[in-house]
Coordinates of C-alpha atoms and ligand atoms in Angstrom, one line a residue:
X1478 CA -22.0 -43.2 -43.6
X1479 CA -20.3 -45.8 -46.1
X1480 CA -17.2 -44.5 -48.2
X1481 CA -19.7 -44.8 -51.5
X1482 CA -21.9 -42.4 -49.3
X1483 CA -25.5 -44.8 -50.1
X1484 CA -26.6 -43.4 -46.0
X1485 CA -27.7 -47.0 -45.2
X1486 CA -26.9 -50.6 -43.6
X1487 CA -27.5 -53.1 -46.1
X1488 CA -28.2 -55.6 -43.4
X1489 CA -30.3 -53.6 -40.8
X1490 CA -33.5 -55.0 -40.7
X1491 CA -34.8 -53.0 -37.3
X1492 CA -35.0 -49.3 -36.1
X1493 CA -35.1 -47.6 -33.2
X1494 CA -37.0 -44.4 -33.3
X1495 CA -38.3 -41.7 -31.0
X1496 CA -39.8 -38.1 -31.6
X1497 CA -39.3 -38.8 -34.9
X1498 CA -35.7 -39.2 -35.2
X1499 CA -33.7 -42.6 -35.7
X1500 CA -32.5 -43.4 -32.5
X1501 CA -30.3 -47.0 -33.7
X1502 CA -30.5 -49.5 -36.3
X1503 CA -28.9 -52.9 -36.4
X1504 CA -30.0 -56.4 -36.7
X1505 CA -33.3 -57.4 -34.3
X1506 CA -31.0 -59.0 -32.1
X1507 CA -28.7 -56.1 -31.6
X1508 CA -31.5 -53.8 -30.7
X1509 CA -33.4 -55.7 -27.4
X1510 CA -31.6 -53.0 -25.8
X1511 CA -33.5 -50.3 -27.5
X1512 CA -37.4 -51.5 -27.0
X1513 CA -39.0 -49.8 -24.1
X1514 CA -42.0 -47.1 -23.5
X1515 CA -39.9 -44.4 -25.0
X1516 CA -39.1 -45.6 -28.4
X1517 CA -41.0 -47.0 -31.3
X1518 CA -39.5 -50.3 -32.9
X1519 CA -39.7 -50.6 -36.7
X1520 CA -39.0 -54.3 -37.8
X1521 CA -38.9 -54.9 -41.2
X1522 CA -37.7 -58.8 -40.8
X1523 CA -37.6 -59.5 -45.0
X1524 CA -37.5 -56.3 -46.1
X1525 CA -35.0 -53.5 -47.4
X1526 CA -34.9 -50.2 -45.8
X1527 CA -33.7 -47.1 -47.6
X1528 CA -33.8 -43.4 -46.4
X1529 CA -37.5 -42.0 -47.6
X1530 CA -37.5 -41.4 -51.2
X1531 CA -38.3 -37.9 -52.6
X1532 CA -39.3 -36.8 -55.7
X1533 CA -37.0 -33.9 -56.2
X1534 CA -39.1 -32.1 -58.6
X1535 CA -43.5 -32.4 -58.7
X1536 CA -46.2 -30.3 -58.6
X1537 CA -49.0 -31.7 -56.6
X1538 CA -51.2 -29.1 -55.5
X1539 CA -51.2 -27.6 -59.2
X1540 CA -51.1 -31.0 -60.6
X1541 CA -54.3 -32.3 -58.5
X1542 CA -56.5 -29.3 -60.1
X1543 CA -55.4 -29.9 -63.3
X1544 CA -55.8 -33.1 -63.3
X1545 CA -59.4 -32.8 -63.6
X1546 CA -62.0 -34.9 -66.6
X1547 CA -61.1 -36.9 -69.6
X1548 CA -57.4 -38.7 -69.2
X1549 CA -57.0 -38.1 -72.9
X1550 CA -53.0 -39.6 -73.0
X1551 CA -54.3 -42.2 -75.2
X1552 CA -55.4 -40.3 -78.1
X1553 CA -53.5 -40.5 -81.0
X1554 CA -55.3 -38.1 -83.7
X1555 CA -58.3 -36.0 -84.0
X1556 CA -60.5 -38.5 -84.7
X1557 CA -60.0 -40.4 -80.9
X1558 CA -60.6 -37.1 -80.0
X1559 CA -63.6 -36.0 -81.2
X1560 CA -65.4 -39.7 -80.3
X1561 CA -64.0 -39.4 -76.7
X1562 CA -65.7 -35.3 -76.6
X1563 CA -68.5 -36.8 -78.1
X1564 CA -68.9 -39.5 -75.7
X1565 CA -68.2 -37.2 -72.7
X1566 CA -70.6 -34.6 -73.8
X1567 CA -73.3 -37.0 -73.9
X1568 CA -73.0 -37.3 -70.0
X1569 CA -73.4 -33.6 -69.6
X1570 CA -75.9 -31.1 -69.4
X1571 CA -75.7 -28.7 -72.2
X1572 CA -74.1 -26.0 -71.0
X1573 CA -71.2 -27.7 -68.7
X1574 CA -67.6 -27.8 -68.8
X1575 CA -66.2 -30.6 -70.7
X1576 CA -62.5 -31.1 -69.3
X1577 CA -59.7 -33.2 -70.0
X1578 CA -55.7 -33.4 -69.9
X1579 CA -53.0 -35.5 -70.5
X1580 CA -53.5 -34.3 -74.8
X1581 CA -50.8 -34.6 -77.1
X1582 CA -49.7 -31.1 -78.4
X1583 CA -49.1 -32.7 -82.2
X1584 CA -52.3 -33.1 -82.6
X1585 CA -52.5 -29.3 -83.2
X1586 CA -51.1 -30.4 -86.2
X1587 CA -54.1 -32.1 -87.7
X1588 CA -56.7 -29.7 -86.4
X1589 CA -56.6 -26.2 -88.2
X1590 CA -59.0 -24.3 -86.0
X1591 CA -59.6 -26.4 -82.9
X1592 CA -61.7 -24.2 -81.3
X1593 CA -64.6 -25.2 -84.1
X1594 CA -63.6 -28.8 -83.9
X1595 CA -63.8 -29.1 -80.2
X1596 CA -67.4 -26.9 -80.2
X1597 CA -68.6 -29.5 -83.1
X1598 CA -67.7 -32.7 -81.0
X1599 CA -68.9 -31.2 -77.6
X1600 CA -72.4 -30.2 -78.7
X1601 CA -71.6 -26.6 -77.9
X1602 CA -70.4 -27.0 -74.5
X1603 CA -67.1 -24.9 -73.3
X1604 CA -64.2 -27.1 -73.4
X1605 CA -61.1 -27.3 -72.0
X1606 CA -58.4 -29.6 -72.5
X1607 CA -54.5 -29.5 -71.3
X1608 CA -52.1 -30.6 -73.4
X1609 CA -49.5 -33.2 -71.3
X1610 CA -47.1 -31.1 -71.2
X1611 CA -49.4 -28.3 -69.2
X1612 CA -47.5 -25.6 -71.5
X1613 CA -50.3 -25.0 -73.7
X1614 CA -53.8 -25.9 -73.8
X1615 CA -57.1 -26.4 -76.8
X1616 CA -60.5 -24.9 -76.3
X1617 CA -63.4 -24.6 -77.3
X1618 CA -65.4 -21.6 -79.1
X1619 CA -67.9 -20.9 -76.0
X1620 CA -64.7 -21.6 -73.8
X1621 CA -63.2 -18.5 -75.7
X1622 CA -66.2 -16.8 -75.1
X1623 CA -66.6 -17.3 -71.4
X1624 CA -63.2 -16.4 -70.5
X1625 CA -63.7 -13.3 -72.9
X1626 CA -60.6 -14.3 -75.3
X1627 CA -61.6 -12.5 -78.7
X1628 CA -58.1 -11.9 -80.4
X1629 CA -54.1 -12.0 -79.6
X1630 CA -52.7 -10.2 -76.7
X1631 CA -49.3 -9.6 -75.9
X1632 CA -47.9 -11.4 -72.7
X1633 CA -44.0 -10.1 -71.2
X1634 CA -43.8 -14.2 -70.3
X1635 CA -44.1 -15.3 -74.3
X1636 CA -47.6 -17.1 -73.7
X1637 CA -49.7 -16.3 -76.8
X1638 CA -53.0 -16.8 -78.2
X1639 CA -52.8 -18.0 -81.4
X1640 CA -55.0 -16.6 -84.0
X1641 CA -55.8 -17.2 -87.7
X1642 CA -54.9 -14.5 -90.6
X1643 CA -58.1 -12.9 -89.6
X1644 CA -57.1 -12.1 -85.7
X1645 CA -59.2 -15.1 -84.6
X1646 CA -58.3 -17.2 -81.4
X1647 CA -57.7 -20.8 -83.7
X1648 CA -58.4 -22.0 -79.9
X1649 CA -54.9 -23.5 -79.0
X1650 CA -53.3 -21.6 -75.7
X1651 CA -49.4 -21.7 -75.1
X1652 CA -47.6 -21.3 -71.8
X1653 CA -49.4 -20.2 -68.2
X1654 CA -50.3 -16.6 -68.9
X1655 CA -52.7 -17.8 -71.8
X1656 CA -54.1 -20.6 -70.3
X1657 CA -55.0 -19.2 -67.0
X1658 CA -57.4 -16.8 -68.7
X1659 CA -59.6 -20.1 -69.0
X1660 CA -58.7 -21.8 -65.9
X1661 CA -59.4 -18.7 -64.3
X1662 CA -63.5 -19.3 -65.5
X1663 CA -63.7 -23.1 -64.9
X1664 CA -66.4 -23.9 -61.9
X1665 CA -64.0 -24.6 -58.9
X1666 CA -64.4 -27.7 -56.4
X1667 CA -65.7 -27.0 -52.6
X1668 CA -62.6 -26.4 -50.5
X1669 CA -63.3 -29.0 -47.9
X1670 CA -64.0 -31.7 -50.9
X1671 CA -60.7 -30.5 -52.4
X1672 CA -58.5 -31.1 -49.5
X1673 CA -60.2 -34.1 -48.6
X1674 CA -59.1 -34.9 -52.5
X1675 CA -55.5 -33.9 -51.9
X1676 CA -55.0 -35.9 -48.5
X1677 CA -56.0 -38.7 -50.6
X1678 CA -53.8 -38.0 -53.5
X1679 CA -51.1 -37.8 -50.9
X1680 CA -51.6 -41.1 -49.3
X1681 CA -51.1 -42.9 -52.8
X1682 CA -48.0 -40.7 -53.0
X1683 CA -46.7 -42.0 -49.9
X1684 CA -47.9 -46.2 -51.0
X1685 CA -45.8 -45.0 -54.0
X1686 CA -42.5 -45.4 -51.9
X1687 CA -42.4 -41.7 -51.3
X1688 CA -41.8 -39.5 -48.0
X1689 CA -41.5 -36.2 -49.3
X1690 CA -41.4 -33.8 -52.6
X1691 CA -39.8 -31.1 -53.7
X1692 CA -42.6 -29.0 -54.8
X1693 CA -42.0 -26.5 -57.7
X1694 CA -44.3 -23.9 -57.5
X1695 CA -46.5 -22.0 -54.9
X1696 CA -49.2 -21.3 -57.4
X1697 CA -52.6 -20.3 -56.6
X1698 CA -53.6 -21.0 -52.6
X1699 CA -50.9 -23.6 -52.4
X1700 CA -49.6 -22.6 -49.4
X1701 CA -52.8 -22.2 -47.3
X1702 CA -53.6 -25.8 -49.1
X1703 CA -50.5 -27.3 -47.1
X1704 CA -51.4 -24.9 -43.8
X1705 CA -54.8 -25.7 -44.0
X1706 CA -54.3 -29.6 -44.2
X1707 CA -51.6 -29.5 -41.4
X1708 CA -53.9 -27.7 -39.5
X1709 CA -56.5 -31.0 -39.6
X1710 CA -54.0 -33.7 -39.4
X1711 CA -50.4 -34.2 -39.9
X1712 CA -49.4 -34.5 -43.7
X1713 CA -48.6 -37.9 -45.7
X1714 CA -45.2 -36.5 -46.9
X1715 CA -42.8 -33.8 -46.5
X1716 CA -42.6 -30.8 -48.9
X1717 CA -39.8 -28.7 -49.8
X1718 CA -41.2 -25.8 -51.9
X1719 CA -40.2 -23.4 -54.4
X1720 CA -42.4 -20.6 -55.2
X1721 CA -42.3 -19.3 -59.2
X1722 CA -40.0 -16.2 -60.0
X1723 CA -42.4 -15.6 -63.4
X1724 CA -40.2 -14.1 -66.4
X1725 CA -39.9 -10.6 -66.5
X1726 CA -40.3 -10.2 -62.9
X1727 CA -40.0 -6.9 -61.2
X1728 CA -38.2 -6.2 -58.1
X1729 CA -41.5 -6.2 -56.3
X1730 CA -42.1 -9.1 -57.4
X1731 CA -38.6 -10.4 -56.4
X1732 CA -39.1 -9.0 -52.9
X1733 CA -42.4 -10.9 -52.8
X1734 CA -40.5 -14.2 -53.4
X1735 CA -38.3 -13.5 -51.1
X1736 CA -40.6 -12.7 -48.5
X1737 CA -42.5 -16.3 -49.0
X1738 CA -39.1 -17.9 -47.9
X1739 CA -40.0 -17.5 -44.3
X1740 CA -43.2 -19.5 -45.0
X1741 CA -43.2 -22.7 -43.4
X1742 CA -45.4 -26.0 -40.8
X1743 CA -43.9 -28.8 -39.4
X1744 CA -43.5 -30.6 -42.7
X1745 CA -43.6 -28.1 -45.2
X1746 CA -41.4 -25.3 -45.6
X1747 CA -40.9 -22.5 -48.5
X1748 CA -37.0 -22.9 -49.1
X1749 CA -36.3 -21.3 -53.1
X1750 CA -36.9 -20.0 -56.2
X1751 CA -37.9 -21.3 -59.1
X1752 CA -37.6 -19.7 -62.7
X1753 CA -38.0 -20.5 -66.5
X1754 CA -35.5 -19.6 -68.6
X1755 CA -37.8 -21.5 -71.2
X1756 CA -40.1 -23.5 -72.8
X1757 CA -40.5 -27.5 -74.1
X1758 CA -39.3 -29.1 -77.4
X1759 CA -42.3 -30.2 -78.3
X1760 CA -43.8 -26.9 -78.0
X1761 CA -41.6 -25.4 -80.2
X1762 CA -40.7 -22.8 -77.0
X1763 CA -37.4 -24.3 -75.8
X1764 CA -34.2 -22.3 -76.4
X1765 CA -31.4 -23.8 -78.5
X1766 CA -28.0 -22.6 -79.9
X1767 CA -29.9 -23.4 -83.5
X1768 CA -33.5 -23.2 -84.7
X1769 CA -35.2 -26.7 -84.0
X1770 CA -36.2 -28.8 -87.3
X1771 CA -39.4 -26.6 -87.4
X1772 CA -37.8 -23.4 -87.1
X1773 CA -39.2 -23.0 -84.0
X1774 CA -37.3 -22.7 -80.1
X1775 CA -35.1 -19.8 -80.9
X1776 CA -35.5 -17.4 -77.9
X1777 CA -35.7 -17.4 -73.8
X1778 CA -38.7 -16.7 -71.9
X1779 CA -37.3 -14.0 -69.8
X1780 CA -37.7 -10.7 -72.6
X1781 CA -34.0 -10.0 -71.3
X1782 CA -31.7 -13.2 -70.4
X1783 CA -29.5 -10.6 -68.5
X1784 CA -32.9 -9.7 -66.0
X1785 CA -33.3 -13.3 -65.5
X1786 CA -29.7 -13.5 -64.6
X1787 CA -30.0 -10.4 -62.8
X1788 CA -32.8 -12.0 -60.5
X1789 CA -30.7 -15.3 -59.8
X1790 CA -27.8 -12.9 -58.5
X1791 CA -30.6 -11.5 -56.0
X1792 CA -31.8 -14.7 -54.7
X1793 CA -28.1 -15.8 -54.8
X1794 CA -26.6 -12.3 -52.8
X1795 CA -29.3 -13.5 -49.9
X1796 CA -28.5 -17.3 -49.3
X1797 CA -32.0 -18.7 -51.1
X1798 CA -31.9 -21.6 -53.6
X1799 CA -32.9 -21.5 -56.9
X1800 CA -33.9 -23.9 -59.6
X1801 CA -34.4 -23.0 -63.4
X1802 CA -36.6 -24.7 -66.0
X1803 CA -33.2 -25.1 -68.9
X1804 CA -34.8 -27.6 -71.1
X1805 CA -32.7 -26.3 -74.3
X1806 CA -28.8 -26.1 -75.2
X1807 CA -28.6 -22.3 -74.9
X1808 CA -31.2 -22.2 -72.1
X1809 CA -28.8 -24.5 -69.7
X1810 CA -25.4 -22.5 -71.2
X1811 CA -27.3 -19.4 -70.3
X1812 CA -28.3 -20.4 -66.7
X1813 CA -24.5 -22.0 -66.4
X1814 CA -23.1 -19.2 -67.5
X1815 CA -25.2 -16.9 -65.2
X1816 CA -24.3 -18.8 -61.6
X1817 CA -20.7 -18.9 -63.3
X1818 CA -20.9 -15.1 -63.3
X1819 CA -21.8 -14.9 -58.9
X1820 CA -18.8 -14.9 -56.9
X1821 CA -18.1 -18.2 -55.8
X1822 CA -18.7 -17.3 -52.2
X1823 CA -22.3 -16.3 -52.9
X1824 CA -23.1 -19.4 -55.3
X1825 CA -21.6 -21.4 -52.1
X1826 CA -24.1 -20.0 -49.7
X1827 CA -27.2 -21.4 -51.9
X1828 CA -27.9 -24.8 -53.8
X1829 CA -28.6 -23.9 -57.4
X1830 CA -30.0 -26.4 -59.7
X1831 CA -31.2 -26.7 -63.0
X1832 CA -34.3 -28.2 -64.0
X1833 CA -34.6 -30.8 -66.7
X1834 CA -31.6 -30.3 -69.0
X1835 CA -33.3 -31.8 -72.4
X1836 CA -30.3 -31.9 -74.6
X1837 CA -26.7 -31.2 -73.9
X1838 CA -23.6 -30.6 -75.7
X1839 CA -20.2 -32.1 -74.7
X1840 CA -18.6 -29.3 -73.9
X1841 CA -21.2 -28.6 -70.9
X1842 CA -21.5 -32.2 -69.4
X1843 CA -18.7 -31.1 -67.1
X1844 CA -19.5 -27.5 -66.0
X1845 CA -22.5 -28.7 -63.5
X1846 CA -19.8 -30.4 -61.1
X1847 CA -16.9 -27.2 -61.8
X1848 CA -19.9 -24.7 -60.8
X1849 CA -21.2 -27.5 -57.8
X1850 CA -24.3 -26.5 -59.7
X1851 CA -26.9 -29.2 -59.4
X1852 CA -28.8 -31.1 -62.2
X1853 CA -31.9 -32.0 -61.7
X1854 CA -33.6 -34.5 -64.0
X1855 CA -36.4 -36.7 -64.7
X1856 CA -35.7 -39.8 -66.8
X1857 CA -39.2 -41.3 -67.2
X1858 CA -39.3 -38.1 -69.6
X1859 CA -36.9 -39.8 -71.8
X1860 CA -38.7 -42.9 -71.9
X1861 CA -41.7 -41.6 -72.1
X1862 CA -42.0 -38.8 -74.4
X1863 CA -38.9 -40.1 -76.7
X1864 CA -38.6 -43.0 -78.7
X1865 CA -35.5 -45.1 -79.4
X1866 CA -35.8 -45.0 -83.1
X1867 CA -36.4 -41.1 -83.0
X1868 CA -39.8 -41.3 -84.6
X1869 CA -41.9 -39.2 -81.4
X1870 CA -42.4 -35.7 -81.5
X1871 CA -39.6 -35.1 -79.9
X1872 CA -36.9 -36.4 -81.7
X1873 CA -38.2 -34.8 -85.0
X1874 CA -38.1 -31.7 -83.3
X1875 CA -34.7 -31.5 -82.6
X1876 CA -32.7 -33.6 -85.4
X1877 CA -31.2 -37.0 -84.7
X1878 CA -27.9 -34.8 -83.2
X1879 CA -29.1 -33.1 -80.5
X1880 CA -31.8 -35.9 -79.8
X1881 CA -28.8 -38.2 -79.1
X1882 CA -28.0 -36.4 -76.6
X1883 CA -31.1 -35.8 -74.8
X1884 CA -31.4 -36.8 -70.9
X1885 CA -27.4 -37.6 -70.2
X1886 CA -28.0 -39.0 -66.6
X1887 CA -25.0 -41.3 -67.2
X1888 CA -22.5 -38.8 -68.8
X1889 CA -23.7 -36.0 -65.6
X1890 CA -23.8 -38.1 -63.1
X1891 CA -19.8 -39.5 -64.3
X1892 CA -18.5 -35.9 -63.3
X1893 CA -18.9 -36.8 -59.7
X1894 CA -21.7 -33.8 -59.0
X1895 CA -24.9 -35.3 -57.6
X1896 CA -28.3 -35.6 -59.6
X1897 CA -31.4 -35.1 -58.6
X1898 CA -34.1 -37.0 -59.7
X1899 CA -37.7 -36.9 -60.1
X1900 CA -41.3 -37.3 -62.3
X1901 CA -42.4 -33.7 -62.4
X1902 CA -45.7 -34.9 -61.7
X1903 CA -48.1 -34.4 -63.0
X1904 CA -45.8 -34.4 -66.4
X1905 CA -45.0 -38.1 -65.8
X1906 CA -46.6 -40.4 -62.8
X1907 CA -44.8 -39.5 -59.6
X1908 CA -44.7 -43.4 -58.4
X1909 CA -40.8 -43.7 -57.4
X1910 CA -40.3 -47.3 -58.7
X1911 CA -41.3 -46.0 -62.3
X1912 CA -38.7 -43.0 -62.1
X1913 CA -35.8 -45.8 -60.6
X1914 CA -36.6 -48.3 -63.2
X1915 CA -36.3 -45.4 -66.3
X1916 CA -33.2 -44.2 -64.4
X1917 CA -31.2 -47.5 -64.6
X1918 CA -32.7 -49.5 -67.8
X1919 CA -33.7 -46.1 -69.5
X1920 CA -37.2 -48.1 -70.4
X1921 CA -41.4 -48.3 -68.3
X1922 CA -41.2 -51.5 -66.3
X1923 CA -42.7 -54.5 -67.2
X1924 CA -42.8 -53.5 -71.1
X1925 CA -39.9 -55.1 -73.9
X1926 CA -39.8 -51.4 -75.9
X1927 CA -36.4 -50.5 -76.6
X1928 CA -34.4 -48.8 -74.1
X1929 CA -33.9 -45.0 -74.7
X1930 CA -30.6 -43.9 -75.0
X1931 CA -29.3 -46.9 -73.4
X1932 CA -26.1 -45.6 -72.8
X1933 CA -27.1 -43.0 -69.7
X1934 CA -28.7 -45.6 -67.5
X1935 CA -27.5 -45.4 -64.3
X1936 CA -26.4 -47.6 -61.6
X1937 CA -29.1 -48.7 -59.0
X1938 CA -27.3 -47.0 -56.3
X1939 CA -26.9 -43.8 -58.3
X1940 CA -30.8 -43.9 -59.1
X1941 CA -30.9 -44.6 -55.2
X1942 CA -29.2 -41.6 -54.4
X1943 CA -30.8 -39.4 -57.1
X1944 CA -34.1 -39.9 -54.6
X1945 CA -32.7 -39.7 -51.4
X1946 CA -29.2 -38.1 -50.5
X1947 CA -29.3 -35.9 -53.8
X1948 CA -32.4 -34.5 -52.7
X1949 CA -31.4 -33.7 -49.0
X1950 CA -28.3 -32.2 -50.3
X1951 CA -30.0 -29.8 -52.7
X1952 CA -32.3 -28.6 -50.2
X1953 CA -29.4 -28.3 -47.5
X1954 CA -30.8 -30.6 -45.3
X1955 CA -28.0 -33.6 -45.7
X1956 CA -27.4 -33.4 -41.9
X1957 CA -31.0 -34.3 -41.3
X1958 CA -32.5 -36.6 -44.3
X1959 CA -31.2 -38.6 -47.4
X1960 CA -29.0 -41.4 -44.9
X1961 CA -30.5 -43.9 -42.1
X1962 CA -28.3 -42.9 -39.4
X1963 CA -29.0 -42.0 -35.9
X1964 CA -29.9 -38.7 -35.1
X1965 CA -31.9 -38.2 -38.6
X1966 CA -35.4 -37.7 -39.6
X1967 CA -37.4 -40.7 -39.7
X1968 CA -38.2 -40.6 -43.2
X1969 CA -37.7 -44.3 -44.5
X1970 CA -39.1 -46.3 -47.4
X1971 CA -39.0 -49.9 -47.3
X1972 CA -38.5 -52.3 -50.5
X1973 CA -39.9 -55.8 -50.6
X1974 CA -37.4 -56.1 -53.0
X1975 CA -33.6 -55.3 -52.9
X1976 CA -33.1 -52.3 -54.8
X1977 CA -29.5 -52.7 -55.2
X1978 CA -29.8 -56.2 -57.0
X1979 CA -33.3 -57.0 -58.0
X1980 CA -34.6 -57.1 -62.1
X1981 CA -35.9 -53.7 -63.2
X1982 CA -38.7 -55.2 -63.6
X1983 CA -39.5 -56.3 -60.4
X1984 CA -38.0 -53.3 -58.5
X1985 CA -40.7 -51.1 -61.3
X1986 CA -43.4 -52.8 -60.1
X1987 CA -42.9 -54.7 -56.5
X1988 CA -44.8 -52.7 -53.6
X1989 CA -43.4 -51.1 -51.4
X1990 CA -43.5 -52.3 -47.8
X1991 CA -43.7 -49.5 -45.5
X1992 CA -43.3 -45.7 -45.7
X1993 CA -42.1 -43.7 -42.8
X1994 CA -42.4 -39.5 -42.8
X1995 CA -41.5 -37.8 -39.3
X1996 CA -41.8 -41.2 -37.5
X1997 CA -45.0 -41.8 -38.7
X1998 CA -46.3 -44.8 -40.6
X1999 CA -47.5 -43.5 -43.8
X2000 CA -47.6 -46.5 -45.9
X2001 CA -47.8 -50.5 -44.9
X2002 CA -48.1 -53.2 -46.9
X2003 CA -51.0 -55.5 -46.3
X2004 CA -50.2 -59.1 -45.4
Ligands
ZN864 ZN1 -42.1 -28.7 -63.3

């Protein structure tokens, strides 16, 4: 590997491979010597080869069911909303499901009891709609009805049912607990139809530049979703997963994690844990050293912060990963603080990372690297859900101090420890040239807004890294993916453009010309 560690040869423009492994790479003319029966050649005369990108943090068996009806991102107040119900509704017969996602959780704002609202604009119908965010959720009254929701309840996770003065569900569902009591009475797809659906979803994945995913959850069937799809064919992309550790587990429920980890195919493999110390900003359910500017984000999601610290050491004392939603200041100083507390022989025998690190004081830019604790980030977020004048959700939330310090790729990644990168789809779109182009311009591709928090862009090789040897590393597989060397997995992505030197612009929006997972073509651009 190169001294600066990027895993590739800038000017190899041909590979050898066999059984899935890289066998050589080198010019075309270097390589006669390799073309035979036993290999396969890869010639990618024009092109620029990298090691296979990978999302380092997605959802995509939980983001393809929940993805399901209206795409309502583009509503901006209650008014959009009700015309795009009322439209939708039209199509329906009366008594269906009207769904949608992708709905901005200020809008609870303007509507005082959406559950009426959302009844009124859908004729009646049950609705359901996700808010983008996928911590909370708006339904309607028959909705309510259906799932049986007639007043609060308490949940140990700090989900909650809001209600009006009277005890009445006001319609709007925070955090998983709550919301599944819905999903739980939506009409499901045909399982043959919905892994037909997935394959599919996984085949843009892979014309999106990527080879594999760091998948953070096990929810639901997810598991026998990946099992059952290698069982028909071989899968578009590799999947590293992490099953949930939900707040307030019990030991049982500990042991039950840990007995996942021995889950695994040929391309998928069970290899962590993943908690939630907390919530979102924009929620109000984050944890911060000080009330947000709504009084709201005061407290963890775990009902004790030293259980949830007490369930890392387990994980930790037994050699399995863990990563922790720390979207707060106090949630990331708690989880710090907690791997700070193992032994630094049993911190060394895992990867621990943290998951999305929101806002972050000075005094804890450094501790990821003095811990080798890993950040794990997603800087479409920034672009996306922040603005550069403070004016989104967001930013109001937490003040113009703490907002100024939201999504420090640059000052993180300057402390030498590696950062992971990724969408958290389906939070933000998982297409890798989006999440590259926010990484080192901080703005979307192909759009003049003004970049967000300009200083933390990173370098392109950094952003190269974030998707490739970061993620191997964090997983513990650097001796086998991340790098294009001989001897490793054949999982490749190939630019048409060079990602080291081309616009952000072009490398946001320039397809990709090949993907390569196992050895196997997953992706080719068409001449
Ligand atoms: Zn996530």
């Amino acid at each position: 590997m190169r001294p600066d560690g990027l895993g590739w040869r800038e000017d190899a423009d041909c590979l050898a491979l066999a059984g899935g492994k890289i066998c050589a790479l080198g010019r075309a003319a270097e390589m006669a010597a390799w073309r035979g029966p036993g290999t396969e050649m890869i010639d990618l005369a024009g092109g620029y080869l990298t090691p296979g990108l990978v999302d380092g943090h997605a959802h995509p068996i939980q983001g393809h069911d929940l993805q399901i009806g209206l795409d309502l991102a583009e509503v901006r107040d209650m008014g959009q909303l009700r015309a795009a119900l009322a439209q939708a509704a039209s199509a329906l017969p009366p008594d269906a499901w009207l769904q949608g996602h992708g709905l901005d959780p200020s809008l609870l704002a303007q509507a005082g009891h959406p559950a009426d609202e959302l009844e009124a604009a859908a004729g009646g119908r049950p609705v359901f709609l996700l808010f983008f965010d996928y911590h909370g959720a708006m339904v309607s009254r028959a909705a309510l009805a259906r799932a049986g929701i007639t007043g609060p309840r308490g949940f140990a996770s700090g989900a909650d049912i809001l209600c009006d003065a009277a005890g009445r569900p006001t319609g709007t569902l925070l955090e998983t607990e709550a919301v599944e009591l819905v999903r739980a009475v939506l009409p499901r797809l045909e399982q043959a139809a919905r892994l037909a659906s997935m394959r599919a979803l996984f085949e843009r994945m892979a014309d999106a530049g990527l080879t594999g995913m760091h998948v953070m959850d096990a929810n639901g069937d997810s598991l026998d979703c990946f099992a059952a799809l290698e069982a028909q064919a071989k899968l578009p992309l590799r999947f590293h997963i992490l099953p949930w550790v939900n707040p307030g587990a019990t030991r049982a429920e500990l042991e039950a994690v840990l007995a996942l980890q021995s889950r695994a195919g040929r391309l998928w493999r069970v290899c962590g844990a993943k908690f939630f110390i907390d919530g979102t900003i924009d929620a109000g359910t984050a944890w911060l050293h000080e009330p947000d500017t709504q009084g709201g984000s005061t407290g963890p999601h775990w009902p004790s912060p030293e259980a949830y610290s007490e369930a890392v050491r387990f994980f930790g004392e037994r050699g399995v990963h863990t990563a922790t939603h720390a979207i707060g200041d106090k949630a990331v100083r708690h989880v710090l603080d907690t791997l700070a507390s193992l032994p630094p022989p049993i911190r060394a025998a895992a990867r621990h990372r943290v998951e999305h690190i929101e806002t972050l004081p000075d005094e804890d830019v450094g501790r990821f690297a003095s811990l080798q604790v890993l950040p794990s980030m997603q800087p479409s977020h920034a672009v996306r859900y922040a603005s550069a004048d403070l004016s989104d959700p967001w930013s109001q939330r937490l003040g113009p101090v703490r907002a100024a310090r939201g999504w420090r790729t640059a000052d993180i990644a300057a402390t030498g420890v590696p950062l992971v990168l990724g969408s958290d789809w389906p939070i933000a779109p998982y297409d890798a040239r989006e999440i590259l182009a926010c990484a080192v311009a901080r703005r979307l591709p192909g759009r003049a807004l003004a970049p967000v928090g300009a200083e933390q862009t990173l370098s392109r090789a950094a952003a190269l890294a974030g998707l490739t040897r970061h993620t191997a590393y964090v997983v513990q597989e650097e001796t086998r993916l991340g790098a294009v060397l001989p001897g490793y997995d054949a999982d490749l992505t190939g630019f048409s453009v060079d990602p080291l030197n081309a616009g952000v612009d072009e490398l946001g929006t320039a397809p990709f010309r090949l993907t390569v997972s196992d050895g196997q073509v997953t992706h080719r651009l068409a001449k």
